XYZ file of C-alpha atoms in Angstrom:
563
model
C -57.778 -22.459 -229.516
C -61.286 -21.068 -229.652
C -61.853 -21.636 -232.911
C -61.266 -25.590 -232.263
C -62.817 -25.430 -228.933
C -65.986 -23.948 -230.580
C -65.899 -26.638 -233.098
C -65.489 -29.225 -230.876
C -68.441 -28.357 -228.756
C -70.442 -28.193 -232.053
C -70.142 -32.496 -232.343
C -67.578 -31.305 -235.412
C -65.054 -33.857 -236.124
C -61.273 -31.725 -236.321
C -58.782 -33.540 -238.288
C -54.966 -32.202 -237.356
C -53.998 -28.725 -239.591
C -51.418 -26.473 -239.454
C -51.033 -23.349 -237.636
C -51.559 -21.679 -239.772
C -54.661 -23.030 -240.948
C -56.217 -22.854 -237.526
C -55.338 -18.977 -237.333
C -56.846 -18.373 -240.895
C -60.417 -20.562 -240.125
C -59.724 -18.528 -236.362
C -60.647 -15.840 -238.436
C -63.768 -16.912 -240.487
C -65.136 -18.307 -237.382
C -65.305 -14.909 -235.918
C -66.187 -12.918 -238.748
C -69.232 -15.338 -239.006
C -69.777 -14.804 -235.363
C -69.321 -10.912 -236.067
C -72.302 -11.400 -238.844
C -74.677 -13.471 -236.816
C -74.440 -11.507 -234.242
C -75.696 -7.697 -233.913
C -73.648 -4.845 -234.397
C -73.615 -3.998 -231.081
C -72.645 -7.789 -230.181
C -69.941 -8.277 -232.682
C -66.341 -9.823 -231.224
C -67.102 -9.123 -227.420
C -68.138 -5.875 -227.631
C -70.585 -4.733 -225.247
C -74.084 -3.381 -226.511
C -75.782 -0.063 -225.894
C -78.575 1.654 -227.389
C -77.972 5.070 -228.811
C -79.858 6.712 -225.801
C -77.133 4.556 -223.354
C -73.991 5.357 -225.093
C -75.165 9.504 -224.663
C -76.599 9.073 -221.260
C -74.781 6.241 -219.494
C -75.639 7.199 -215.344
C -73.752 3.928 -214.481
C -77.267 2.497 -213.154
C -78.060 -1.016 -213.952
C -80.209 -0.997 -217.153
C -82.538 -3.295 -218.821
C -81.403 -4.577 -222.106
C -84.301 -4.750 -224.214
C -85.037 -7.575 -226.430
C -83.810 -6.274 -230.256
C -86.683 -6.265 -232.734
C -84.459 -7.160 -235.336
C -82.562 -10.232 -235.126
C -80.797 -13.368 -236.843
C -84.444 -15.351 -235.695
C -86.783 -12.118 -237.341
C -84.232 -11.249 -240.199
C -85.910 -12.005 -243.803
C -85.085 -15.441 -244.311
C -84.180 -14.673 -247.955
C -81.431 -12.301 -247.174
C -79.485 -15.150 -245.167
C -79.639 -17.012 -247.972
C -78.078 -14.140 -250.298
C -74.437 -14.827 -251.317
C -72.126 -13.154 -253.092
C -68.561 -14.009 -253.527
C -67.065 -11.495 -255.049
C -67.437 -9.288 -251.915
C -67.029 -12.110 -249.583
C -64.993 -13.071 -246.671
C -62.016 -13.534 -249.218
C -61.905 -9.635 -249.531
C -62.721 -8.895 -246.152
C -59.945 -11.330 -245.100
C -57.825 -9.164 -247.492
C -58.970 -5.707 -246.425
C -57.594 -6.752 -242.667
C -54.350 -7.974 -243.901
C -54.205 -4.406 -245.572
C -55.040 -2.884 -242.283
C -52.176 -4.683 -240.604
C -49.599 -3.944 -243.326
C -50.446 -0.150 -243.129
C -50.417 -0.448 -239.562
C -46.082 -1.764 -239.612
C -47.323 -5.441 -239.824
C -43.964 -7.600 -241.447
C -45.013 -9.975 -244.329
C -43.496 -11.817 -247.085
C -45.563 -8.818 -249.224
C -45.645 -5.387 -249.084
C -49.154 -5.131 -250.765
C -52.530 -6.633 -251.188
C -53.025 -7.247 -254.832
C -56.931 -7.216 -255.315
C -57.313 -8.998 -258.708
C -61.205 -10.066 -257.507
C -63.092 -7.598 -258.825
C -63.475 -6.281 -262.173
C -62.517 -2.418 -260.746
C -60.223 -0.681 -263.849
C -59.768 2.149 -262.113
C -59.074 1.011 -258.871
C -56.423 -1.654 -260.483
C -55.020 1.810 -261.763
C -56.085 2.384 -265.245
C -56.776 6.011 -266.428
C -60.082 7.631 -266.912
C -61.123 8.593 -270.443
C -60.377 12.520 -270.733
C -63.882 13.094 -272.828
C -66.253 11.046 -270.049
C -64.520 13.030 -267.000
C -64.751 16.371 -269.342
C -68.821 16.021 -270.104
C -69.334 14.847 -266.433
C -67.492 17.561 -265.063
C -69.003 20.401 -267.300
C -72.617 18.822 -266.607
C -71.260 18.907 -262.584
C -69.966 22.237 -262.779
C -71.709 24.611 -265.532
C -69.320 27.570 -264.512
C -66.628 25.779 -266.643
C -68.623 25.996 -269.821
C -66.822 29.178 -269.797
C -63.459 27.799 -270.003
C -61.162 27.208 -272.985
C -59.228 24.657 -271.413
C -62.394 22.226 -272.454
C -63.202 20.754 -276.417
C -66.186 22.232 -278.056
C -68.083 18.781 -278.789
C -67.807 18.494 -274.920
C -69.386 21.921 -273.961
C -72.377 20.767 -276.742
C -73.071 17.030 -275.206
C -72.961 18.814 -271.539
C -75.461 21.540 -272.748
C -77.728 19.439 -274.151
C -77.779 16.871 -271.071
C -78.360 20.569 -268.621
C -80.788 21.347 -271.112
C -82.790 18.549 -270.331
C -82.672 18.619 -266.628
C -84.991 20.170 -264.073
C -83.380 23.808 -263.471
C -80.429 22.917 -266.100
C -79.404 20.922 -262.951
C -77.663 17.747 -262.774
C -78.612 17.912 -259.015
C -82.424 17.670 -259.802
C -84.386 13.993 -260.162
C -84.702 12.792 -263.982
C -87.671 11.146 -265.206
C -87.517 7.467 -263.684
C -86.785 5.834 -266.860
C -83.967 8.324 -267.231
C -83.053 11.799 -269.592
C -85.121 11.684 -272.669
C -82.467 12.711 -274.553
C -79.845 10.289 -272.918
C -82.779 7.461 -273.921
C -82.516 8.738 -277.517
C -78.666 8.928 -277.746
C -79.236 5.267 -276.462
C -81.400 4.433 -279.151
C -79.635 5.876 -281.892
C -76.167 3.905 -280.352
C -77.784 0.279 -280.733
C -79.378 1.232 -284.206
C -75.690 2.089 -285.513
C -74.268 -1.403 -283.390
C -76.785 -3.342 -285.076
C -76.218 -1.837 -288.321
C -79.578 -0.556 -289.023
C -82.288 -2.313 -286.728
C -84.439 -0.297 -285.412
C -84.659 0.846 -281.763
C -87.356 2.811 -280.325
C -86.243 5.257 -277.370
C -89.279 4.042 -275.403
C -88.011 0.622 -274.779
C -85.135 2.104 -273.129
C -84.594 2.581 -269.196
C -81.587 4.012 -268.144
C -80.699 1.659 -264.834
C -77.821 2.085 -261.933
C -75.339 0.613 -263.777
C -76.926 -3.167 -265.079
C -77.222 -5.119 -262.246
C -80.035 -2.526 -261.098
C -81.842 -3.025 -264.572
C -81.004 -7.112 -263.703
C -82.629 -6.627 -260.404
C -85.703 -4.967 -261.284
C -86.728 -7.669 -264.038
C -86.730 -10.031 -262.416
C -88.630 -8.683 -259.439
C -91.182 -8.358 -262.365
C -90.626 -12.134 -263.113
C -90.969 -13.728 -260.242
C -94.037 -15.594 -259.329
C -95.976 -18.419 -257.597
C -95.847 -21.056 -255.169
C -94.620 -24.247 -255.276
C -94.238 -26.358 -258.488
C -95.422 -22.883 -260.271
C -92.658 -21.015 -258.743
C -90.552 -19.210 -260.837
C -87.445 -20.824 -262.131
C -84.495 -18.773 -263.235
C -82.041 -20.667 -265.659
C -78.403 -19.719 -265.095
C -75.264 -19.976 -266.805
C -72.989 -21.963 -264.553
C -70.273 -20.411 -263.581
C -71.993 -17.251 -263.333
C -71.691 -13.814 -261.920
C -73.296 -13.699 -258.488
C -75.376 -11.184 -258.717
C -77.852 -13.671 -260.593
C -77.897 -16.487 -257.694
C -77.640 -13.845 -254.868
C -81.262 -12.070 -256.654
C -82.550 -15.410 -257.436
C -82.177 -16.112 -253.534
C -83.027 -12.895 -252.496
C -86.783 -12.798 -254.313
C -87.225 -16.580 -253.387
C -86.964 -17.613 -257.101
C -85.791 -21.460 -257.834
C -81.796 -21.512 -259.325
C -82.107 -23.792 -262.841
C -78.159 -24.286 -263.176
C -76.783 -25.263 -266.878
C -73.139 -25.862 -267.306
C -71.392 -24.252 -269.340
C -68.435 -26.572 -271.533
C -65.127 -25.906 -269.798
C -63.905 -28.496 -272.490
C -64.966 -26.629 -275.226
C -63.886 -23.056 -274.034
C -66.654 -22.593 -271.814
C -69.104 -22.615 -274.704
C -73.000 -23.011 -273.956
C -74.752 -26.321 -275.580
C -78.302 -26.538 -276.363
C -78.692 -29.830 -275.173
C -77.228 -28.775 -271.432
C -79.936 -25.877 -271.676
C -82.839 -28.542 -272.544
C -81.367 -31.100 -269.814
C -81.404 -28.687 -267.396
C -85.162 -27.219 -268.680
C -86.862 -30.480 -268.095
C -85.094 -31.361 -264.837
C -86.216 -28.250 -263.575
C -90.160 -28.334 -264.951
C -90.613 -31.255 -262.550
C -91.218 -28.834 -259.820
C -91.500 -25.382 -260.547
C -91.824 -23.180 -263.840
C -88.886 -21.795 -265.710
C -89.309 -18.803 -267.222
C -86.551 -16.855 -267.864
C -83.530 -17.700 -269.806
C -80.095 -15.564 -268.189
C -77.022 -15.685 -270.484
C -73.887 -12.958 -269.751
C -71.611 -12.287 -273.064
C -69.323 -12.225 -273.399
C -68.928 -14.672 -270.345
C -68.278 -13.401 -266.551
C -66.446 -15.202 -264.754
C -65.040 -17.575 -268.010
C -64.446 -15.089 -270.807
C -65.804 -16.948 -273.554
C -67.412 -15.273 -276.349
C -70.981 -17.036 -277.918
C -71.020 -17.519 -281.613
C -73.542 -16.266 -283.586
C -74.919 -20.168 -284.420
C -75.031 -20.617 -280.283
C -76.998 -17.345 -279.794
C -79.598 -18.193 -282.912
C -79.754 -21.460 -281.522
C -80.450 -19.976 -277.229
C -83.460 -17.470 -278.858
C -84.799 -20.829 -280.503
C -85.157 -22.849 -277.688
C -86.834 -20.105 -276.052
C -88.822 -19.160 -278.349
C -90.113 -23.224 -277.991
C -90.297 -22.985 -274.585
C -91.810 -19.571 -273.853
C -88.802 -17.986 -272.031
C -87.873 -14.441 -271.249
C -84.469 -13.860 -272.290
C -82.275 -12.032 -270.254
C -78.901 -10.857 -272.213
C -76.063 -9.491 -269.774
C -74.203 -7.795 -272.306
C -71.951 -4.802 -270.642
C -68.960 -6.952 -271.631
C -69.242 -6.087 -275.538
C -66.616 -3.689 -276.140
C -64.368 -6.281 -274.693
C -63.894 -8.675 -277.124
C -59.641 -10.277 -278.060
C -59.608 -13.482 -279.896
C -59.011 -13.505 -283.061
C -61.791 -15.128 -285.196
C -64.258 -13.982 -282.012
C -66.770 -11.254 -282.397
C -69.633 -9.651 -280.278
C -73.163 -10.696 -281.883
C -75.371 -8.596 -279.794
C -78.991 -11.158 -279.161
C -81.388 -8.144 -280.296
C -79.674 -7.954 -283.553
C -79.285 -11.903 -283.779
C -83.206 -11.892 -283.043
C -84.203 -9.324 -286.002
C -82.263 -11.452 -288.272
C -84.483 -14.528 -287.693
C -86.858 -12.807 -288.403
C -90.361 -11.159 -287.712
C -91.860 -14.462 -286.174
C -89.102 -14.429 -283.583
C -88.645 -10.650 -283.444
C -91.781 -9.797 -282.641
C -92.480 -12.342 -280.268
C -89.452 -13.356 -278.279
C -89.538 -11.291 -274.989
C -85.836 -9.664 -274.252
C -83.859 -7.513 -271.917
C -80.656 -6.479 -272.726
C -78.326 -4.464 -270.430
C -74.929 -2.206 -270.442
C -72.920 -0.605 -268.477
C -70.631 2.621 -267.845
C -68.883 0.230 -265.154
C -66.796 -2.115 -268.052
C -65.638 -1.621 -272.307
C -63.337 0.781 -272.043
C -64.197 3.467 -268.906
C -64.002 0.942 -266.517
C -66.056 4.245 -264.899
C -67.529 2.024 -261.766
C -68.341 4.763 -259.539
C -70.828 6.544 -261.378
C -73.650 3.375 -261.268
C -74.728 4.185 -265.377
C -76.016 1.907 -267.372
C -79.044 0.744 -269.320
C -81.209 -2.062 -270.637
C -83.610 -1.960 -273.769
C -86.941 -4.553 -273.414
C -88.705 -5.705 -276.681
C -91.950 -7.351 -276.430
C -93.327 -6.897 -273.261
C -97.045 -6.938 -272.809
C -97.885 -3.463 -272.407
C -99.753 -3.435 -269.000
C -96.656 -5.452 -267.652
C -94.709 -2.544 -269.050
C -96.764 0.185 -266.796
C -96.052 -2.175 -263.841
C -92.237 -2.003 -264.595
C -92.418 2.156 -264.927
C -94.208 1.639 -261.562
C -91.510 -0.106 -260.261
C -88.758 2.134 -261.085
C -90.661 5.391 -259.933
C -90.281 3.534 -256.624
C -86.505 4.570 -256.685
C -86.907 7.993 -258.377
C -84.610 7.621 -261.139
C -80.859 6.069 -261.284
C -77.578 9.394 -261.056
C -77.883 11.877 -263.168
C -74.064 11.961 -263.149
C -73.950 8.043 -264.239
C -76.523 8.896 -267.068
C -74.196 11.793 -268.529
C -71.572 9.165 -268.438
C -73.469 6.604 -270.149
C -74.513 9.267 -272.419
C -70.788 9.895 -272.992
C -70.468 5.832 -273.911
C -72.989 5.879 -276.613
C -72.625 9.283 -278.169
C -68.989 9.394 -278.618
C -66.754 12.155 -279.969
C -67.326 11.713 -284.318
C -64.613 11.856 -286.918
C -65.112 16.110 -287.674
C -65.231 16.810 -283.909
C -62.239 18.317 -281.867
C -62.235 15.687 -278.962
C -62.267 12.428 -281.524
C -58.464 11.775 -282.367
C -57.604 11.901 -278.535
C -60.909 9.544 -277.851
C -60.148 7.216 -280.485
C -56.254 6.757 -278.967
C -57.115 6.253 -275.449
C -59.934 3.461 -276.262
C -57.947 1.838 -278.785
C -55.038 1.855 -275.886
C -56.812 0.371 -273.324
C -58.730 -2.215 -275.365
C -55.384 -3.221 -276.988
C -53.617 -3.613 -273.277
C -56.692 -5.675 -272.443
C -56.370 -7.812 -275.300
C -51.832 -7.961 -274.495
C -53.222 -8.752 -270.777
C -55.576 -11.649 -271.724
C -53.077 -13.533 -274.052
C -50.114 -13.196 -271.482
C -52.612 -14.483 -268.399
C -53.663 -17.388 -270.596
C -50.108 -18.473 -271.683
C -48.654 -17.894 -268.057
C -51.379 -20.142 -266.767
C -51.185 -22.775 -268.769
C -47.324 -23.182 -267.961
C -48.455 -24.066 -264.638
C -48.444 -27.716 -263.480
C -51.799 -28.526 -262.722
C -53.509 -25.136 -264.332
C -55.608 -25.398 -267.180
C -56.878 -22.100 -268.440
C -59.424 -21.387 -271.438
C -58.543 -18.679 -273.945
C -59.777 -15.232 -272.346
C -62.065 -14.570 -275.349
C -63.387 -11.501 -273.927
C -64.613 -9.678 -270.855
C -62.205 -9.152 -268.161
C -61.164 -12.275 -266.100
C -59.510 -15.421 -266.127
C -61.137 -18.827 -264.288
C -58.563 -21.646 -264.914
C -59.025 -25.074 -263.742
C -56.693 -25.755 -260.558
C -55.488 -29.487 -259.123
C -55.962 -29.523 -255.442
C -54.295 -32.867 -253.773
C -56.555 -35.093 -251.868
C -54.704 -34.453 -248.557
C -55.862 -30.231 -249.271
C -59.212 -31.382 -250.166
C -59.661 -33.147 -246.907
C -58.477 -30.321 -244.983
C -60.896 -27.985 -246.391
C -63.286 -30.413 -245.255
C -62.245 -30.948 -241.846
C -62.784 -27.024 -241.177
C -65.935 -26.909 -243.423
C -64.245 -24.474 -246.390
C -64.775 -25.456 -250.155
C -61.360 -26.849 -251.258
C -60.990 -23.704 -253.393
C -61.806 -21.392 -251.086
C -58.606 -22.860 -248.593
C -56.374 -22.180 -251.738
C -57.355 -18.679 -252.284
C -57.180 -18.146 -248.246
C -53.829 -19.639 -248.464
C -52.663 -17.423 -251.145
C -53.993 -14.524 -249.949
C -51.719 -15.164 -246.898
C -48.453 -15.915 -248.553
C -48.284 -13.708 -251.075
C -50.884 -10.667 -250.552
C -52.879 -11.759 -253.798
C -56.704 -11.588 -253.692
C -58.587 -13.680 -255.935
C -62.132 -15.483 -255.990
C -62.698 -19.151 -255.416
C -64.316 -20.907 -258.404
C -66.608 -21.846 -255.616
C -68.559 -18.743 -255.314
C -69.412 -18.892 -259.072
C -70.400 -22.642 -259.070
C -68.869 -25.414 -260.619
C -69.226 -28.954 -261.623
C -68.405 -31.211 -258.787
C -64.932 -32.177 -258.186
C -63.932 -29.469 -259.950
C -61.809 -26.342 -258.241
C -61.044 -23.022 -260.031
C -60.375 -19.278 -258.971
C -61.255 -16.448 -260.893
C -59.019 -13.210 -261.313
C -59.340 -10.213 -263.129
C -56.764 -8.831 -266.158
C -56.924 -5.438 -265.008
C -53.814 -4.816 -263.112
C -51.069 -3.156 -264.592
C -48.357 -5.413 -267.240
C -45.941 -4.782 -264.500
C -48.366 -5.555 -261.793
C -49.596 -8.496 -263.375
C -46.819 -10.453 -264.391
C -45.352 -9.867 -260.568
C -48.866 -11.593 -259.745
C -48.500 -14.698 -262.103
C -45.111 -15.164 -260.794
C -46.013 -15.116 -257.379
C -49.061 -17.387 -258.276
C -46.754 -19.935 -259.776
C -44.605 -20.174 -257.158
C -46.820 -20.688 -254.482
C -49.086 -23.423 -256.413
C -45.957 -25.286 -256.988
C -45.663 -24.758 -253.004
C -48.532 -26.041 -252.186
C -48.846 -29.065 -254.599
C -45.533 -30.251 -252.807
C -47.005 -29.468 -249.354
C -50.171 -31.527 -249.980
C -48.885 -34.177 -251.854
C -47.380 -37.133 -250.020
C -45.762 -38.452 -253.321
C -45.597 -35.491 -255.600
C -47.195 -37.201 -258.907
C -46.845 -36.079 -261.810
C -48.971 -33.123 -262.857
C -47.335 -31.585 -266.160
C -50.130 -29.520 -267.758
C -50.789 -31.946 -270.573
C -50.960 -34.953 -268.391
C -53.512 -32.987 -265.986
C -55.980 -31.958 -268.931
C -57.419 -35.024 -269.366
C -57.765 -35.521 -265.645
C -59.272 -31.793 -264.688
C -61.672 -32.060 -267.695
C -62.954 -35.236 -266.614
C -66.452 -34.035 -265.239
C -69.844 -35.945 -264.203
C -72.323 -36.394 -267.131
């Protein structure tokens, strides 16, 4: 088989596998061929130029040497990963292909539970976001009665603002003034009463653009004064993937799977003085509620985070588009600006922080559109001209996204037409969130060897998962992460996409996956079903003896991690 053969001629030592094993790493070895190689390269295909495809005279031609190439490529952007778009979903995507093509499979569907995508996983758009958006797209229907009043006023007063009463024309690059406002006025009412300026508001394509561009602005120096990024780990990969991307050094602090996933100061100073011994850390990242894990950070945790770095000199980065999605009982959302005013004006007033939101999650689930915001206190004011200098660089983020986060934090008010019909659409989907969290949790954690966490908040689950030795040594043999073989295996049987705990990071000898809540109660309980089964499958398939792996005699073993 070439995929062996290739290995083989690599010096790689190839332990037996199954078939079916070798066709599924078949496939990763190619698609990595496919990526290393040019476009015109990829899978056998001959190359031409655009000027040979149109004008091929069937005369021998010199190939010329391609500027751009795996050698010349920006080293950073090889070493740029991200896992939620990885070759798990491309893997999935071409099992898709081949099921819509007449291809016979245990399945009939690819269930994509790897992103956090509402719509896409089905759920229904919010009838006063789509009617603003669409006035603001389409004037003419200002006209019409089919659409609410307090609609027609937000969508005239977003035209209003834009060049030509256009939604087609560029905003100012920190976004609509008035949008900025509406912004400002939404946090002050969140944070009962603490003030928010409009001026330390940017309105950003969707948060990981605000993300992106801060710490562009953070990153700095050479060697042991390099900038070092402290992470939450597991984390959302858009934070390592930037990290890599602007040649930044990754500070990792665990997170306490043992203590729902919770973050402990002592990790965070561990982890602080580690990393000073060769470069400087100066930014502090925390996501809450927590992506992948779902945990939601106390109020003592957060006062306790802003402490440390107000001790250590730390910007504080606060990923916080998850808020509206909050479930446990006894949990609430603490935002970090309003936990910061509280301590008051000596940390206030001198604690640098970015906070960020998002159209994309809460409620809307509205992806597509790319809206969001962040708000920065306490940035020195010339490094404040060289972040509106940065974002003129990419005009301004969609008009379209920043009517729908407009929508987000200027919702319909008790007098208005358009607020009953709001208030029972929200409340729906936040309470089928909250139904969907409990019932993944429960289902999980009837599993033998599954441990899942409490789904606090946000929109995922990231259980622990036993893998037998005899699995783990396969994955190594073909030079996969343990979990990773799992998900590929799953994917395979049963047509469900998830992520590998993997692409998150983990503490080692640990294995998760994580998957999203958003499907469907129908949809999802087919998927837990179908997960159960085929963990139970491979547990017996990997285990020479099957031991015994009840879920209370595997927590104390999948807990057990490295000090």
């Amino acid at each position: 088989m070439v995929f062996r053969a290739d290995m083989h001629r690599l010096g790689t030592v190839v332990r037996p596998c199954s078939p079916w094993t070798e066709r599924l790493c078949s496939y990763l070895w190619q698609h990595s061929r496919c990526v290393t190689q040019g476009p015109g390269d990829r899978c056998g295909l001959k190359r031409f130029s655009t000027a040979e495809a149109t004008a091929d005279t069937g005369q021998p031609t010199r190939m010329r040497e391609k500027t751009l190439t795996m050698a010349t490529v920006n080293p950073q952007v090889k070493s740029v990963e991200y896992a939620v778009r990885g070759p798990i979903v491309l893997k999935a995507e071409d099992v898709e292909r081949r099921l819509q093509q007449g291809g016979k499979k245990a399945f009939t569907e690819v269930i994509k539970a790897n992103i956090g995508d509402a719509h896409a996983m089905g759920q229904q758009p919010i009838t006063f976001v789509r009617q603003v958006v669409a006035l603001c797209c389409f004037p003419e229907l200002l006209d019409s009665l089919a659409f609410p009043d307090d609609a027609k006023q937000r969508a005239r007063r977003i035209l209003q603002d834009c060049g030509g009463q256009s939604l087609g024309s560029y905003s100012a690059s920190q976004g609509l003034e008035c949008i900025r406002r509406d912004v400002a006025d939404y946090i002050t009412r969140r944070d009962e009463g603490v003030p928010c300026q409009w001026n330390n508001i940017y309105l950003t394509t969707g948060a990981s653009d605000g993300i992106m561009t801060i710490l562009k602005l953070l990153v700095s120096g050479q060697g042991p004064s390099r900038t070092g990024v402290m992470i939450p780990i597991p984390q959302y990969p858009l934070y390592s993937a930037t990290i890599s991307e602007l040649n930044a050094v990754h500070i990792n602090y665990y997170l306490d799977e043992a203590n729902c996933w919770a973050l402990d100061i002592e990790e965070l100073q561990r982890a602080y003085l580690t990393a000073k011994q060769h470069c400087q850390p100066r930014v502090l990242c925390i996501i809450n509620p927590g992506n992948p894990t779902g945990q939601v950070q106390s109020k003592k945790c957060i006062e306790e985070v802003l402490h440390f770095a107000y001790e250590e000199n730390l910007f504080v980065m606060a990923d916080e588009v998850y808020q509206d999605n909050v479930y446990s009982s006894g949990c609430q959302f603490h935002s970090f600006k309003k936990v910061l005013y509280e301590m008051g004006p000596e940390y206030f007033n001198n604690v640098e922080l970015a906070s960020f939101h998002s159209t994309s999650k809460g409620y809307t689930g509205e992806c597509g559109f790319r809206g969001g915001y962040m708000e920065v206190l306490n940035m020195d004011p010339q490094v404040n001209t060289q972040l509106v200098k940065l974002l003129s660089v990419r005009l301004c983020p969609p008009v379209s996204g920043q009517a729908a986060m407009d929508v987000i934090v200027n919702p319909p008010k008790e007098h208005e037409p358009s607020y009953a019909q709001f208030t029972k659409e929200k409340r729906a989907v936040l309470d089928a969130l909250a139904h969907k969290a409990r019932l993944t949790e429960q289902i999980l954690n009837t599993v033998p060897g599954m441990k899942c966490n409490p789904v606090q908040g946000a929109m995922y689950a990231f259980p622990q998962i036993f893998i037998p030795p005899r699995a783990i040594q396969e994955a190594q043999s073909l030079s996969v992460a343990p979990d990773m073989l799992y998900c590929l295996k799953l994917l395979e049987e049963t047509g469900i996409c998830l992520v590998p705990g993997s692409g998150f990071g983990q503490r080692e000898g640990t294995y998760h996956f994580r998957m999203t809540i958003l499907p469907s109660q129908e949809k999802l309980t087919v998927l837990l079903d179908k997960l159960k089964e085929f963990h139970l499958r491979f547990l017996e398939e990997y285990s020479q003896s099957r031991p015994d792996i009840s879920t209370e005699s595997q927590t104390g073993e999948m807990s057990q991690q490295p000090d």
